[in-house]
Structure formats: C-alpha cells, structure tokens
C-alpha cells in the first residue's frame, strides 16, 4: 500500500487484524478503496441503519471469527463497521490498555448487545461492547462523533428487530 490512501488503509487493515488500538477513521474509505485491504471485490447492496439508506456488505475477514458487516453512506464514505465476537491482537487486555480510558461508558441494558457496556472512544470512532463475564461481544468502527450524535449515527441504543 502506497500513495495518499496508505495510512487510512493501514489503520483499517490493522483493525481487521484485531489491532483496534490502531484504528482511526479517515475520509476516503469507499468500497473501492478498501477492496485491496479486504482481498476482493466488494459489491454493496442497499441497506438501512437508524432510518438512513446506506450501502451494506458482509465480508469474510480471515483474522476474525465471524463475517464483518460494512456499511457505507450513499456517497461512498464508510459509515459503520461491525465485528461480532472479535479477536484482538496481541490480546484484549493489551488493546484495552493501549486505547486508554473511553470517553463514555454506557451501561448495559440497551442496544444490539444489551448485556454489554458500550465503551466509546468518540474521537477515534470506536466502540467496544464489553459483556463483562461474557467477554467482548462486538467492536464498532465509525466516523468520529460526539455523545450527542452517537446514537443517531450508529443505532447504538436501538434494539434490533427481526421480521417474522
């Protein structure tokens, strides 16, 4: 990876490898730009998040135990990456220490993982869902935001519903 996108693509690649402490959102992470990092052609389909029309793709990332969900805004900017039951490198304690104190910790009881606290690092655009005795349930990567805008941007306080 060389050129103007190298730093942003490196941050994404390291995050996909479990180095969440290296994540920092930056503009330009379009589906086409991230294809080399993710190892193949990405063909996002229409989707929705918190009432917004987005582009959505589910991508297998070899370093993670489950497929990763990517969502892009209609203009192609990365909106949200969701990793379920994520693996961390070199270890979760090392990643948590390297991240430092979160900006906010929302208590468990709401959102897509209601048994987890949401450890939010708003300037980085990163949330870790800490299920305490259940382990780390998820990691979200998104554009930097504020506590005020976090819920509307990510849907962090919405309980997912399934069609019957």
Tab-separated table of C-alpha atoms in Angstrom:
chain	number	residue	atom	x	y	z
A	1	UNK	CA	0.000	0.000	0.000
A	2	UNK	CA	1.416	3.290	-1.100
A	3	UNK	CA	0.045	6.632	-2.041
A	4	UNK	CA	-2.343	9.022	-0.317
A	5	UNK	CA	-4.639	6.286	0.980
A	6	UNK	CA	-1.866	4.230	2.588
A	7	UNK	CA	-2.297	5.489	6.179
A	8	UNK	CA	-6.087	5.154	6.238
A	9	UNK	CA	-5.950	1.712	4.639
A	10	UNK	CA	-3.272	0.607	7.098
A	11	UNK	CA	-5.496	1.649	10.035
A	12	UNK	CA	-8.359	-0.396	8.574
A	13	UNK	CA	-6.128	-3.406	7.868
A	14	UNK	CA	-4.720	-3.376	11.407
A	15	UNK	CA	-8.222	-3.059	12.889
A	16	UNK	CA	-9.396	-6.052	10.830
A	17	UNK	CA	-6.427	-7.985	12.226
A	18	UNK	CA	-7.601	-7.168	15.772
A	19	UNK	CA	-5.347	-4.158	16.441
A	20	UNK	CA	-8.291	-1.961	17.359
A	21	UNK	CA	-5.961	0.450	19.158
A	22	UNK	CA	-4.563	1.391	15.714
A	23	UNK	CA	-7.963	2.381	14.329
A	24	UNK	CA	-8.578	5.977	13.354
A	25	UNK	CA	-11.347	6.807	10.888
A	26	UNK	CA	-10.471	8.936	7.897
A	27	UNK	CA	-12.293	10.078	4.799
A	28	UNK	CA	-11.985	8.097	1.595
A	29	UNK	CA	-12.682	4.563	2.866
A	30	UNK	CA	-15.042	3.816	-0.016
A	31	UNK	CA	-15.827	0.239	-1.078
A	32	UNK	CA	-13.378	0.560	-3.985
A	33	UNK	CA	-10.619	1.934	-1.753
A	34	UNK	CA	-10.894	-0.844	0.836
A	35	UNK	CA	-11.098	-3.741	-1.654
A	36	UNK	CA	-7.298	-4.329	-1.607
A	37	UNK	CA	-7.302	-4.478	2.211
A	38	UNK	CA	-10.192	-6.933	2.315
A	39	UNK	CA	-8.858	-9.082	-0.514
A	40	UNK	CA	-11.519	-8.960	-3.160
A	41	UNK	CA	-14.286	-7.217	-4.999
A	42	UNK	CA	-16.942	-5.598	-2.806
A	43	UNK	CA	-20.463	-5.270	-4.165
A	44	UNK	CA	-22.504	-3.472	-1.518
A	45	UNK	CA	-26.260	-3.716	-1.625
A	46	UNK	CA	-28.890	-1.292	-0.347
A	47	UNK	CA	-29.491	-1.366	3.396
A	48	UNK	CA	-30.788	0.768	6.233
A	49	UNK	CA	-29.430	1.904	9.565
A	50	UNK	CA	-31.397	4.049	12.011
A	51	UNK	CA	-33.768	5.141	9.247
A	52	UNK	CA	-30.963	6.043	6.810
A	53	UNK	CA	-30.453	4.425	3.425
A	54	UNK	CA	-26.944	3.001	3.242
A	55	UNK	CA	-24.908	0.509	1.261
A	56	UNK	CA	-24.213	-2.780	3.050
A	57	UNK	CA	-21.805	-5.672	2.551
A	58	UNK	CA	-20.921	-8.686	4.689
A	59	UNK	CA	-17.294	-9.652	4.185
A	60	UNK	CA	-15.244	-12.578	5.462
A	61	UNK	CA	-12.057	-11.376	7.129
A	62	UNK	CA	-9.648	-14.250	7.816
A	63	UNK	CA	-8.422	-12.852	11.154
A	64	UNK	CA	-11.934	-12.575	12.612
A	65	UNK	CA	-14.152	-15.480	13.689
A	66	UNK	CA	-17.315	-14.096	12.033
A	67	UNK	CA	-18.043	-12.211	8.832
A	68	UNK	CA	-17.761	-8.442	9.245
A	69	UNK	CA	-20.588	-6.061	8.339
A	70	UNK	CA	-19.613	-2.913	6.462
A	71	UNK	CA	-21.980	-0.006	5.868
A	72	UNK	CA	-21.294	2.991	3.648
A	73	UNK	CA	-23.190	6.232	3.212
A	74	UNK	CA	-24.846	6.806	-0.172
A	75	UNK	CA	-21.836	8.969	-1.173
A	76	UNK	CA	-19.495	6.021	-0.509
A	77	UNK	CA	-17.970	7.151	2.805
A	78	UNK	CA	-17.571	4.456	5.425
A	79	UNK	CA	-20.377	4.747	7.993
A	80	UNK	CA	-20.070	1.730	10.294
A	81	UNK	CA	-18.087	-1.496	10.549
A	82	UNK	CA	-19.461	-4.142	12.916
A	83	UNK	CA	-17.311	-7.014	14.162
A	84	UNK	CA	-19.073	-9.682	16.250
A	85	UNK	CA	-17.198	-11.710	18.868
A	86	UNK	CA	-13.984	-10.051	17.657
A	87	UNK	CA	-10.460	-11.338	18.106
A	88	UNK	CA	-7.911	-8.852	19.450
A	89	UNK	CA	-4.150	-8.792	18.833
A	90	UNK	CA	-1.976	-9.289	20.805
A	91	UNK	CA	-4.717	-9.699	23.452
A	92	UNK	CA	-7.803	-7.922	24.737
A	93	UNK	CA	-6.051	-6.619	27.871
A	94	UNK	CA	-3.268	-5.135	25.701
A	95	UNK	CA	-5.738	-3.477	23.300
A	96	UNK	CA	-7.850	-2.054	26.146
A	97	UNK	CA	-4.725	-0.641	27.812
A	98	UNK	CA	-3.432	0.854	24.553
A	99	UNK	CA	-6.798	2.552	23.890
A	100	UNK	CA	-6.808	4.212	27.295
A	101	UNK	CA	-9.896	5.420	29.071
A	102	UNK	CA	-13.025	5.667	26.946
A	103	UNK	CA	-14.806	8.995	26.559
A	104	UNK	CA	-18.047	7.466	27.830
A	105	UNK	CA	-19.163	4.082	29.121
A	106	UNK	CA	-22.859	3.499	28.544
A	107	UNK	CA	-24.223	0.867	30.937
A	108	UNK	CA	-25.622	-2.427	29.742
A	109	UNK	CA	-29.333	-2.775	29.155
A	110	UNK	CA	-29.946	-1.345	25.688
A	111	UNK	CA	-28.848	-1.613	22.088
A	112	UNK	CA	-27.862	-4.562	19.918
A	113	UNK	CA	-25.898	-6.232	22.740
A	114	UNK	CA	-27.996	-5.308	25.780
A	115	UNK	CA	-25.809	-7.370	28.110
A	116	UNK	CA	-22.761	-5.265	27.263
A	117	UNK	CA	-21.465	-1.893	28.345
A	118	UNK	CA	-20.578	0.373	25.429
A	119	UNK	CA	-17.003	1.657	25.847
A	120	UNK	CA	-16.960	4.631	23.445
A	121	UNK	CA	-13.882	6.361	22.058
A	122	UNK	CA	-15.631	9.104	20.089
A	123	UNK	CA	-12.551	10.854	18.631
A	124	UNK	CA	-11.323	7.570	17.139
A	125	UNK	CA	-14.757	6.386	16.062
A	126	UNK	CA	-14.627	3.134	18.053
A	127	UNK	CA	-16.936	1.363	20.486
A	128	UNK	CA	-16.205	-1.880	22.310
A	129	UNK	CA	-19.179	-3.825	23.631
A	130	UNK	CA	-17.896	-5.239	26.912
A	131	UNK	CA	-20.050	-8.113	28.138
A	132	UNK	CA	-18.067	-8.470	31.384
A	133	UNK	CA	-18.298	-12.207	32.108
A	134	UNK	CA	-19.367	-12.805	28.502
A	135	UNK	CA	-16.237	-11.202	27.067
A	136	UNK	CA	-16.086	-8.598	24.328
A	137	UNK	CA	-19.238	-9.038	22.255
A	138	UNK	CA	-18.531	-6.614	19.421
A	139	UNK	CA	-16.460	-3.734	18.102
A	140	UNK	CA	-17.835	-0.893	16.018
A	141	UNK	CA	-15.749	1.418	13.839
A	142	UNK	CA	-17.354	4.650	12.596
A	143	UNK	CA	-16.598	8.310	11.872
A	144	UNK	CA	-15.635	10.393	14.907
A	145	UNK	CA	-18.719	11.723	16.629
A	146	UNK	CA	-19.977	13.228	19.859
A	147	UNK	CA	-22.003	11.679	22.670
A	148	UNK	CA	-24.972	13.686	21.402
A	149	UNK	CA	-24.792	12.303	17.847
A	150	UNK	CA	-23.547	8.774	18.632
A	151	UNK	CA	-26.958	7.078	18.869
A	152	UNK	CA	-28.298	8.610	15.659
A	153	UNK	CA	-25.104	7.773	13.760
A	154	UNK	CA	-24.794	4.149	14.863
A	155	UNK	CA	-28.121	2.976	16.255
A	156	UNK	CA	-26.332	2.137	19.496
A	157	UNK	CA	-29.445	2.408	21.653
A	158	UNK	CA	-31.854	0.665	19.270
A	159	UNK	CA	-32.861	-2.929	19.908
A	160	UNK	CA	-32.698	-4.838	16.622
A	161	UNK	CA	-35.964	-6.296	15.396
A	162	UNK	CA	-36.382	-9.214	13.059
A	163	UNK	CA	-39.143	-9.614	10.509
A	164	UNK	CA	-41.405	-12.592	11.146
